[in-house]
């Protein structure tokens, strides 16, 4: 039986249609079970650069390029699959292909030859207009980009191990965009290292991120043994992945993307997936940097260590949780899914549903009610918090100014201060600290606010209802009391995605779910994407990070141009992360380039509708699948207006709310709804000074909280802009939003 390793798709490999994919799968099945099967026609190539190269028959027209690695210690043969080409092309390419272990960093590199017979890697890299740009730069006597940062050619070749030809090109590049162009034509680890160089970080940091400082490969081993050792290196796994079973093989092939995140991880991501930690760990990173990918792989990894582990994988809402569950099943269809909290397996739910499930398991919710409310009562329904706060603020006489009687202020105060601290009396409320609330309250004002809190709770007791934050607080208290009784925690590990949007009672629940200890909490967040709630400091909830915090900076979703535009929206604003440290966008970079975002000023609302429709029609005429095109608006009424207008102009569009995206239709959705999604083409519509930031939203916020509310509006536009993979168009009529700069 042979082992199978699949390499990421080389740039030259043509896309395979469905019939060829199925034949490739059959070829692999035969190869794995018996590589001596005559029907495979595994054949060496005469005069090949690398004697290990082979081709195999997929069918009469197509052949696969492989490297055969023999285990001299008596193990099974390993085949490394590089791709499938037409018969004659495969033979020509295989003759000039090679597999080698990088002598500087021990990474395995698979290089497929070129049809023109040119084996010079420098000439394999085609940077648009590179020679003309270089000539202009020389004429202007400008300093090349990497030279200006302080790197030398020796840094790239002797310390990182970049191919000298690639390194020479990089050292001549005029700017970071040319570095990105070169990176896209290099082998996987080289491309990643080049993108790091473009951010100006140290050579030592780049080596550490790619795990180049591991023990060197023993050169006394023969070539094949060195290859097998190199395959285990984290940087090698960016290009090569062992395929464990037939189901995984089928998913990789049918996915059509041999660089799919499900199989291939960056060494830095893999480190965060696999590492054991003494306590909670926080992984931050900008939009599209793969935090969710790491979280899903982390859940699978923990299950592989202990099949009986009780793992909770949760996120901000139901829609995002369904996405997590779908991706987890795609990653490992055989993974054990827990039916309820506390069962072995991975329990995947939105955090509000998680709280309800935990509370439903309580035989008696009375003790939790006593602790949270000061009295026990029966409840069955859910409170409409906004309506109840408005009612009590109007019916209960107080001297509070209008902004302190607003339902938004009262709800935030209730959740962040009262529920978070299990306050049941005025005496407790009068003494409690209110960090992060922004609005100072005098003692008379606290007394008045407490009168409204009591009225709110009295109303809910009479109605037999509780709000979702109250369910969270009750569930957290139930779990805490359960653990104190000696039963223990309900989970062994908790993994949280989109953590920046969680409020105080969410964190109380998460802390109560799992005991403090090794690998207890894995938290993925980006404070720049906080579009709900108030800032939170984890230490106030007993979650101690203490140096166990790292940041991802490589964006896999958007082009460099779209990323630059999105990050520009955040410029000039100060953000803090969940440890109350400054959140930075420094070192963010993209692995791809594309067109510059287009900003379109329209003469009227009608003109904007026409121009958006014209742009979408142009994309569809180019062959872009309509369901990968999205129109994002600040509010639902504008979303619905664009759906109608597109329909009137002959473009099928659907409003995306709680429903899944529908094939064949352009998707129209609010910026809030777009969270966690991505599209090939995006139109940000209605980005004027009335809608973005939302004037109505800002008017409803107390003056003391205006700055924080404006940060959320800025974050919302950043989230929306970062949904675009390939092309981004921004439109408005009237006055352009100040957030666009």
PDB file of N, CA, C and O in Angstrom, residues 648-713:
ATOM      1  N   UNK A 648     -36.171  45.608 -11.606  1.00  0.00           N
ATOM      2  CA  UNK A 648     -36.761  46.454 -12.644  1.00  0.00           C
ATOM      3  C   UNK A 648     -35.809  46.649 -13.820  1.00  0.00           C
ATOM      4  O   UNK A 648     -36.225  46.969 -14.927  1.00  0.00           O
ATOM      5  N   UNK A 649     -34.518  46.465 -13.557  1.00  0.00           N
ATOM      6  CA  UNK A 649     -33.501  46.643 -14.602  1.00  0.00           C
ATOM      7  C   UNK A 649     -33.016  45.314 -15.156  1.00  0.00           C
ATOM      8  O   UNK A 649     -31.953  45.236 -15.771  1.00  0.00           O
ATOM      9  N   UNK A 650     -33.793  44.251 -14.907  1.00  0.00           N
ATOM     10  CA  UNK A 650     -33.520  42.961 -15.516  1.00  0.00           C
ATOM     11  C   UNK A 650     -32.483  42.106 -14.817  1.00  0.00           C
ATOM     12  O   UNK A 650     -31.971  41.147 -15.399  1.00  0.00           O
ATOM     13  N   UNK A 651     -32.167  42.427 -13.561  1.00  0.00           N
ATOM     14  CA  UNK A 651     -31.172  41.650 -12.816  1.00  0.00           C
ATOM     15  C   UNK A 651     -31.863  40.942 -11.660  1.00  0.00           C
ATOM     16  O   UNK A 651     -32.467  41.585 -10.793  1.00  0.00           O
ATOM     17  N   UNK A 652     -31.801  39.632 -11.635  1.00  0.00           N
ATOM     18  CA  UNK A 652     -32.406  38.861 -10.558  1.00  0.00           C
ATOM     19  C   UNK A 652     -31.600  39.045  -9.271  1.00  0.00           C
ATOM     20  O   UNK A 652     -30.404  38.756  -9.236  1.00  0.00           O
ATOM     21  N   UNK A 653     -32.251  39.546  -8.241  1.00  0.00           N
ATOM     22  CA  UNK A 653     -31.576  39.768  -6.957  1.00  0.00           C
ATOM     23  C   UNK A 653     -32.474  39.281  -5.833  1.00  0.00           C
ATOM     24  O   UNK A 653     -33.708  39.277  -5.960  1.00  0.00           O
ATOM     25  N   UNK A 654     -31.867  38.867  -4.733  1.00  0.00           N
ATOM     26  CA  UNK A 654     -32.600  38.397  -3.566  1.00  0.00           C
ATOM     27  C   UNK A 654     -32.050  39.066  -2.314  1.00  0.00           C
ATOM     28  O   UNK A 654     -30.838  39.234  -2.168  1.00  0.00           O
ATOM     29  N   UNK A 655     -32.960  39.424  -1.412  1.00  0.00           N
ATOM     30  CA  UNK A 655     -32.540  39.970  -0.121  1.00  0.00           C
ATOM     31  C   UNK A 655     -32.087  38.822   0.767  1.00  0.00           C
ATOM     32  O   UNK A 655     -32.774  37.805   0.888  1.00  0.00           O
ATOM     33  N   UNK A 656     -30.931  38.972   1.355  1.00  0.00           N
ATOM     34  CA  UNK A 656     -30.363  37.946   2.223  1.00  0.00           C
ATOM     35  C   UNK A 656     -30.560  38.383   3.672  1.00  0.00           C
ATOM     36  O   UNK A 656     -30.018  39.396   4.104  1.00  0.00           O
ATOM     37  N   UNK A 657     -31.363  37.609   4.388  1.00  0.00           N
ATOM     38  CA  UNK A 657     -31.601  37.913   5.801  1.00  0.00           C
ATOM     39  C   UNK A 657     -31.186  36.693   6.605  1.00  0.00           C
ATOM     40  O   UNK A 657     -30.012  36.399   6.732  1.00  0.00           O
ATOM     41  N   UNK A 658     -32.135  35.931   7.120  1.00  0.00           N
ATOM     42  CA  UNK A 658     -31.794  34.690   7.814  1.00  0.00           C
ATOM     43  C   UNK A 658     -31.714  33.517   6.839  1.00  0.00           C
ATOM     44  O   UNK A 658     -31.252  32.444   7.190  1.00  0.00           O
ATOM     45  N   UNK A 659     -32.171  33.752   5.594  1.00  0.00           N
ATOM     46  CA  UNK A 659     -32.163  32.705   4.578  1.00  0.00           C
ATOM     47  C   UNK A 659     -30.768  32.532   3.985  1.00  0.00           C
ATOM     48  O   UNK A 659     -29.954  33.459   3.986  1.00  0.00           O
ATOM     49  N   UNK A 660     -30.452  31.341   3.466  1.00  0.00           N
ATOM     50  CA  UNK A 660     -29.163  31.146   2.805  1.00  0.00           C
ATOM     51  C   UNK A 660     -29.138  31.814   1.437  1.00  0.00           C
ATOM     52  O   UNK A 660     -30.186  32.125   0.859  1.00  0.00           O
ATOM     53  N   UNK A 661     -27.943  32.031   0.914  1.00  0.00           N
ATOM     54  CA  UNK A 661     -27.800  32.629  -0.408  1.00  0.00           C
ATOM     55  C   UNK A 661     -28.392  31.696  -1.463  1.00  0.00           C
ATOM     56  O   UNK A 661     -28.321  30.480  -1.348  1.00  0.00           O
ATOM     57  N   UNK A 662     -28.986  32.282  -2.495  1.00  0.00           N
ATOM     58  CA  UNK A 662     -29.622  31.482  -3.544  1.00  0.00           C
ATOM     59  C   UNK A 662     -28.815  31.587  -4.830  1.00  0.00           C
ATOM     60  O   UNK A 662     -28.404  32.668  -5.239  1.00  0.00           O
ATOM     61  N   UNK A 663     -28.581  30.445  -5.463  1.00  0.00           N
ATOM     62  CA  UNK A 663     -27.795  30.403  -6.695  1.00  0.00           C
ATOM     63  C   UNK A 663     -28.518  31.140  -7.812  1.00  0.00           C
ATOM     64  O   UNK A 663     -29.753  31.134  -7.888  1.00  0.00           O
ATOM     65  N   UNK A 664     -27.747  31.797  -8.672  1.00  0.00           N
ATOM     66  CA  UNK A 664     -28.317  32.467  -9.830  1.00  0.00           C
ATOM     67  C   UNK A 664     -28.846  33.855  -9.559  1.00  0.00           C
ATOM     68  O   UNK A 664     -29.352  34.507 -10.476  1.00  0.00           O
ATOM     69  N   UNK A 665     -28.756  34.317  -8.307  1.00  0.00           N
ATOM     70  CA  UNK A 665     -29.264  35.637  -7.955  1.00  0.00           C
ATOM     71  C   UNK A 665     -28.169  36.476  -7.304  1.00  0.00           C
ATOM     72  O   UNK A 665     -27.381  35.969  -6.501  1.00  0.00           O
ATOM     73  N   UNK A 666     -28.147  37.750  -7.660  1.00  0.00           N
ATOM     74  CA  UNK A 666     -27.291  38.696  -6.942  1.00  0.00           C
ATOM     75  C   UNK A 666     -27.799  38.799  -5.507  1.00  0.00           C
ATOM     76  O   UNK A 666     -29.011  38.831  -5.267  1.00  0.00           O
ATOM     77  N   UNK A 667     -26.870  38.839  -4.555  1.00  0.00           N
ATOM     78  CA  UNK A 667     -27.257  38.903  -3.143  1.00  0.00           C
ATOM     79  C   UNK A 667     -27.283  40.356  -2.667  1.00  0.00           C
ATOM     80  O   UNK A 667     -26.316  41.093  -2.895  1.00  0.00           O
ATOM     81  N   UNK A 668     -28.358  40.756  -2.026  1.00  0.00           N
ATOM     82  CA  UNK A 668     -28.453  42.084  -1.433  1.00  0.00           C
ATOM     83  C   UNK A 668     -28.642  41.907   0.067  1.00  0.00           C
ATOM     84  O   UNK A 668     -29.535  41.171   0.503  1.00  0.00           O
ATOM     85  N   UNK A 669     -27.810  42.559   0.846  1.00  0.00           N
ATOM     86  CA  UNK A 669     -27.857  42.357   2.292  1.00  0.00           C
ATOM     87  C   UNK A 669     -27.300  43.571   3.009  1.00  0.00           C
ATOM     88  O   UNK A 669     -26.623  44.423   2.420  1.00  0.00           O
ATOM     89  N   UNK A 670     -27.634  43.645   4.293  1.00  0.00           N
ATOM     90  CA  UNK A 670     -27.107  44.750   5.087  1.00  0.00           C
ATOM     91  C   UNK A 670     -25.645  44.488   5.419  1.00  0.00           C
ATOM     92  O   UNK A 670     -25.161  43.358   5.386  1.00  0.00           O
ATOM     93  N   UNK A 671     -24.945  45.555   5.767  1.00  0.00           N
ATOM     94  CA  UNK A 671     -23.548  45.418   6.158  1.00  0.00           C
ATOM     95  C   UNK A 671     -23.419  44.529   7.390  1.00  0.00           C
ATOM     96  O   UNK A 671     -22.468  43.743   7.500  1.00  0.00           O
ATOM     97  N   UNK A 672     -24.367  44.624   8.314  1.00  0.00           N
ATOM     98  CA  UNK A 672     -24.335  43.765   9.497  1.00  0.00           C
ATOM     99  C   UNK A 672     -24.464  42.294   9.103  1.00  0.00           C
ATOM    100  O   UNK A 672     -23.757  41.434   9.623  1.00  0.00           O
ATOM    101  N   UNK A 673     -25.366  42.002   8.175  1.00  0.00           N
ATOM    102  CA  UNK A 673     -25.609  40.611   7.776  1.00  0.00           C
ATOM    103  C   UNK A 673     -24.410  40.017   7.044  1.00  0.00           C
ATOM    104  O   UNK A 673     -24.209  38.801   7.039  1.00  0.00           O
ATOM    105  N   UNK A 674     -23.584  40.872   6.455  1.00  0.00           N
ATOM    106  CA  UNK A 674     -22.452  40.376   5.664  1.00  0.00           C
ATOM    107  C   UNK A 674     -21.325  39.828   6.527  1.00  0.00           C
ATOM    108  O   UNK A 674     -20.400  39.194   6.012  1.00  0.00           O
ATOM    109  N   UNK A 675     -21.406  40.032   7.811  1.00  0.00           N
ATOM    110  CA  UNK A 675     -20.331  39.581   8.706  1.00  0.00           C
ATOM    111  C   UNK A 675     -20.100  38.080   8.543  1.00  0.00           C
ATOM    112  O   UNK A 675     -21.032  37.286   8.529  1.00  0.00           O
ATOM    113  N   UNK A 676     -18.839  37.692   8.388  1.00  0.00           N
ATOM    114  CA  UNK A 676     -18.493  36.285   8.242  1.00  0.00           C
ATOM    115  C   UNK A 676     -18.649  35.747   6.832  1.00  0.00           C
ATOM    116  O   UNK A 676     -18.379  34.572   6.594  1.00  0.00           O
ATOM    117  N   UNK A 677     -19.062  36.591   5.870  1.00  0.00           N
ATOM    118  CA  UNK A 677     -19.275  36.136   4.500  1.00  0.00           C
ATOM    119  C   UNK A 677     -18.204  36.710   3.580  1.00  0.00           C
ATOM    120  O   UNK A 677     -17.436  37.596   3.968  1.00  0.00           O
ATOM    121  N   UNK A 678     -18.166  36.212   2.348  1.00  0.00           N
ATOM    122  CA  UNK A 678     -17.278  36.778   1.342  1.00  0.00           C
ATOM    123  C   UNK A 678     -17.907  36.602  -0.026  1.00  0.00           C
ATOM    124  O   UNK A 678     -18.694  35.686  -0.259  1.00  0.00           O
ATOM    125  N   UNK A 679     -17.562  37.516  -0.940  1.00  0.00           N
ATOM    126  CA  UNK A 679     -18.107  37.516  -2.293  1.00  0.00           C
ATOM    127  C   UNK A 679     -16.985  37.893  -3.260  1.00  0.00           C
ATOM    128  O   UNK A 679     -16.045  38.594  -2.890  1.00  0.00           O
ATOM    129  N   UNK A 680     -17.111  37.456  -4.503  1.00  0.00           N
ATOM    130  CA  UNK A 680     -16.070  37.793  -5.474  1.00  0.00           C
ATOM    131  C   UNK A 680     -16.127  39.283  -5.826  1.00  0.00           C
ATOM    132  O   UNK A 680     -15.099  39.933  -5.983  1.00  0.00           O
ATOM    133  N   UNK A 681     -17.342  39.815  -5.972  1.00  0.00           N
ATOM    134  CA  UNK A 681     -17.523  41.241  -6.299  1.00  0.00           C
ATOM    135  C   UNK A 681     -18.499  41.851  -5.311  1.00  0.00           C
ATOM    136  O   UNK A 681     -19.536  41.251  -4.999  1.00  0.00           O
ATOM    137  N   UNK A 682     -18.184  43.043  -4.833  1.00  0.00           N
ATOM    138  CA  UNK A 682     -19.031  43.709  -3.846  1.00  0.00           C
ATOM    139  C   UNK A 682     -19.250  45.156  -4.252  1.00  0.00           C
ATOM    140  O   UNK A 682     -18.312  45.857  -4.654  1.00  0.00           O
ATOM    141  N   UNK A 683     -20.508  45.604  -4.130  1.00  0.00           N
ATOM    142  CA  UNK A 683     -20.852  47.018  -4.241  1.00  0.00           C
ATOM    143  C   UNK A 683     -21.277  47.501  -2.857  1.00  0.00           C
ATOM    144  O   UNK A 683     -22.218  46.957  -2.274  1.00  0.00           O
ATOM    145  N   UNK A 684     -20.569  48.475  -2.324  1.00  0.00           N
ATOM    146  CA  UNK A 684     -21.014  49.158  -1.112  1.00  0.00           C
ATOM    147  C   UNK A 684     -21.850  50.342  -1.564  1.00  0.00           C
ATOM    148  O   UNK A 684     -21.323  51.310  -2.124  1.00  0.00           O
ATOM    149  N   UNK A 685     -23.151  50.256  -1.359  1.00  0.00           N
ATOM    150  CA  UNK A 685     -24.066  51.261  -1.901  1.00  0.00           C
ATOM    151  C   UNK A 685     -24.561  52.202  -0.807  1.00  0.00           C
ATOM    152  O   UNK A 685     -24.691  51.816   0.353  1.00  0.00           O
ATOM    153  N   UNK A 686     -24.833  53.440  -1.185  1.00  0.00           N
ATOM    154  CA  UNK A 686     -25.383  54.404  -0.234  1.00  0.00           C
ATOM    155  C   UNK A 686     -24.402  54.850   0.826  1.00  0.00           C
ATOM    156  O   UNK A 686     -24.798  55.120   1.969  1.00  0.00           O
ATOM    157  N   UNK A 687     -23.122  54.939   0.469  1.00  0.00           N
ATOM    158  CA  UNK A 687     -22.103  55.318   1.458  1.00  0.00           C
ATOM    159  C   UNK A 687     -21.988  56.846   1.481  1.00  0.00           C
ATOM    160  O   UNK A 687     -20.969  57.439   1.111  1.00  0.00           O
ATOM    161  N   UNK A 688     -23.068  57.481   1.933  1.00  0.00           N
ATOM    162  CA  UNK A 688     -23.103  58.938   2.054  1.00  0.00           C
ATOM    163  C   UNK A 688     -23.092  59.335   3.523  1.00  0.00           C
ATOM    164  O   UNK A 688     -23.115  58.481   4.410  1.00  0.00           O
ATOM    165  N   UNK A 689     -23.058  60.631   3.795  1.00  0.00           N
ATOM    166  CA  UNK A 689     -22.888  61.093   5.175  1.00  0.00           C
ATOM    167  C   UNK A 689     -24.136  60.921   6.035  1.00  0.00           C
ATOM    168  O   UNK A 689     -24.076  61.097   7.254  1.00  0.00           O
ATOM    169  N   UNK A 690     -25.263  60.568   5.431  1.00  0.00           N
ATOM    170  CA  UNK A 690     -26.480  60.312   6.215  1.00  0.00           C
ATOM    171  C   UNK A 690     -26.563  58.855   6.656  1.00  0.00           C
ATOM    172  O   UNK A 690     -26.956  58.557   7.782  1.00  0.00           O
ATOM    173  N   UNK A 691     -26.156  57.965   5.761  1.00  0.00           N
ATOM    174  CA  UNK A 691     -26.284  56.536   6.043  1.00  0.00           C
ATOM    175  C   UNK A 691     -25.059  55.937   6.727  1.00  0.00           C
ATOM    176  O   UNK A 691     -25.171  55.000   7.515  1.00  0.00           O
ATOM    177  N   UNK A 692     -23.866  56.452   6.408  1.00  0.00           N
ATOM    178  CA  UNK A 692     -22.616  55.877   6.918  1.00  0.00           C
ATOM    179  C   UNK A 692     -21.684  57.009   7.356  1.00  0.00           C
ATOM    180  O   UNK A 692     -21.114  57.681   6.503  1.00  0.00           O
ATOM    181  N   UNK A 693     -21.543  57.256   8.661  1.00  0.00           N
ATOM    182  CA  UNK A 693     -22.213  56.541   9.750  1.00  0.00           C
ATOM    183  C   UNK A 693     -23.698  56.881   9.806  1.00  0.00           C
ATOM    184  O   UNK A 693     -24.115  57.940   9.324  1.00  0.00           O
ATOM    185  N   UNK A 694     -24.461  55.984  10.419  1.00  0.00           N
ATOM    186  CA  UNK A 694     -25.899  56.173  10.497  1.00  0.00           C
ATOM    187  C   UNK A 694     -26.232  57.335  11.421  1.00  0.00           C
ATOM    188  O   UNK A 694     -25.971  57.278  12.627  1.00  0.00           O
ATOM    189  N   UNK A 695     -26.798  58.388  10.853  1.00  0.00           N
ATOM    190  CA  UNK A 695     -27.147  59.555  11.658  1.00  0.00           C
ATOM    191  C   UNK A 695     -28.175  59.196  12.725  1.00  0.00           C
ATOM    192  O   UNK A 695     -28.107  59.662  13.870  1.00  0.00           O
ATOM    193  N   UNK A 696     -29.122  58.328  12.375  1.00  0.00           N
ATOM    194  CA  UNK A 696     -30.162  57.937  13.330  1.00  0.00           C
ATOM    195  C   UNK A 696     -29.563  57.171  14.503  1.00  0.00           C
ATOM    196  O   UNK A 696     -29.948  57.367  15.661  1.00  0.00           O
ATOM    197  N   UNK A 697     -28.610  56.292  14.224  1.00  0.00           N
ATOM    198  CA  UNK A 697     -27.970  55.521  15.299  1.00  0.00           C
ATOM    199  C   UNK A 697     -27.202  56.433  16.236  1.00  0.00           C
ATOM    200  O   UNK A 697     -27.291  56.305  17.467  1.00  0.00           O
ATOM    201  N   UNK A 698     -26.442  57.357  15.697  1.00  0.00           N
ATOM    202  CA  UNK A 698     -25.640  58.240  16.535  1.00  0.00           C
ATOM    203  C   UNK A 698     -26.508  59.158  17.385  1.00  0.00           C
ATOM    204  O   UNK A 698     -26.149  59.493  18.518  1.00  0.00           O
ATOM    205  N   UNK A 699     -27.671  59.554  16.845  1.00  0.00           N
ATOM    206  CA  UNK A 699     -28.564  60.426  17.629  1.00  0.00           C
ATOM    207  C   UNK A 699     -29.100  59.720  18.870  1.00  0.00           C
ATOM    208  O   UNK A 699     -29.409  60.373  19.875  1.00  0.00           O
ATOM    209  N   UNK A 700     -29.201  58.398  18.823  1.00  0.00           N
ATOM    210  CA  UNK A 700     -29.795  57.648  19.941  1.00  0.00           C
ATOM    211  C   UNK A 700     -28.786  57.331  21.041  1.00  0.00           C
ATOM    212  O   UNK A 700     -29.151  56.730  22.051  1.00  0.00           O
ATOM    213  N   UNK A 701     -27.539  57.730  20.854  1.00  0.00           N
ATOM    214  CA  UNK A 701     -26.472  57.366  21.793  1.00  0.00           C
ATOM    215  C   UNK A 701     -26.114  58.571  22.662  1.00  0.00           C
ATOM    216  O   UNK A 701     -26.001  59.687  22.152  1.00  0.00           O
ATOM    217  N   UNK A 702     -25.939  58.384  23.983  1.00  0.00           N
ATOM    218  CA  UNK A 702     -25.519  59.486  24.850  1.00  0.00           C
ATOM    219  C   UNK A 702     -24.220  60.110  24.358  1.00  0.00           C
ATOM    220  O   UNK A 702     -23.369  59.426  23.766  1.00  0.00           O
ATOM    221  N   UNK A 703     -24.069  61.394  24.627  1.00  0.00           N
ATOM    222  CA  UNK A 703     -22.891  62.117  24.157  1.00  0.00           C
ATOM    223  C   UNK A 703     -21.600  61.444  24.599  1.00  0.00           C
ATOM    224  O   UNK A 703     -20.628  61.358  23.847  1.00  0.00           O
ATOM    225  N   UNK A 704     -21.583  60.948  25.842  1.00  0.00           N
ATOM    226  CA  UNK A 704     -20.376  60.316  26.372  1.00  0.00           C
ATOM    227  C   UNK A 704     -20.011  59.035  25.628  1.00  0.00           C
ATOM    228  O   UNK A 704     -18.864  58.582  25.709  1.00  0.00           O
ATOM    229  N   UNK A 705     -20.964  58.423  24.914  1.00  0.00           N
ATOM    230  CA  UNK A 705     -20.700  57.173  24.202  1.00  0.00           C
ATOM    231  C   UNK A 705     -20.620  57.368  22.689  1.00  0.00           C
ATOM    232  O   UNK A 705     -20.539  56.404  21.938  1.00  0.00           O
ATOM    233  N   UNK A 706     -20.637  58.638  22.254  1.00  0.00           N
ATOM    234  CA  UNK A 706     -20.604  58.923  20.820  1.00  0.00           C
ATOM    235  C   UNK A 706     -19.337  58.390  20.159  1.00  0.00           C
ATOM    236  O   UNK A 706     -19.377  57.828  19.064  1.00  0.00           O
ATOM    237  N   UNK A 707     -18.194  58.571  20.832  1.00  0.00           N
ATOM    238  CA  UNK A 707     -16.921  58.134  20.244  1.00  0.00           C
ATOM    239  C   UNK A 707     -16.920  56.631  20.013  1.00  0.00           C
ATOM    240  O   UNK A 707     -16.484  56.148  18.962  1.00  0.00           O
ATOM    241  N   UNK A 708     -17.417  55.878  20.988  1.00  0.00           N
ATOM    242  CA  UNK A 708     -17.462  54.430  20.852  1.00  0.00           C
ATOM    243  C   UNK A 708     -18.454  54.019  19.762  1.00  0.00           C
ATOM    244  O   UNK A 708     -18.200  53.094  18.990  1.00  0.00           O
ATOM    245  N   UNK A 709     -19.589  54.709  19.681  1.00  0.00           N
ATOM    246  CA  UNK A 709     -20.577  54.404  18.641  1.00  0.00           C
ATOM    247  C   UNK A 709     -20.004  54.677  17.251  1.00  0.00           C
ATOM    248  O   UNK A 709     -20.254  53.921  16.299  1.00  0.00           O
ATOM    249  N   UNK A 710     -19.228  55.753  17.126  1.00  0.00           N
ATOM    250  CA  UNK A 710     -18.615  56.068  15.839  1.00  0.00           C
ATOM    251  C   UNK A 710     -17.575  55.021  15.462  1.00  0.00           C
ATOM    252  O   UNK A 710     -17.432  54.666  14.284  1.00  0.00           O
ATOM    253  N   UNK A 711     -16.865  54.487  16.452  1.00  0.00           N
ATOM    254  CA  UNK A 711     -15.921  53.399  16.183  1.00  0.00           C
ATOM    255  C   UNK A 711     -16.655  52.188  15.601  1.00  0.00           C
ATOM    256  O   UNK A 711     -16.168  51.532  14.678  1.00  0.00           O
ATOM    257  N   UNK A 712     -17.832  51.887  16.169  1.00  0.00           N
ATOM    258  CA  UNK A 712     -18.598  50.747  15.655  1.00  0.00           C
ATOM    259  C   UNK A 712     -19.047  50.988  14.219  1.00  0.00           C
ATOM    260  O   UNK A 712     -19.062  50.069  13.396  1.00  0.00           O
ATOM    261  N   UNK A 713     -19.429  52.226  13.902  1.00  0.00           N
ATOM    262  CA  UNK A 713     -19.819  52.547  12.527  1.00  0.00           C
ATOM    263  C   UNK A 713     -18.625  52.413  11.579  1.00  0.00           C
ATOM    264  O   UNK A 713     -18.755  51.903  10.459  1.00  0.00           O
TER     265      UNK A 713
END
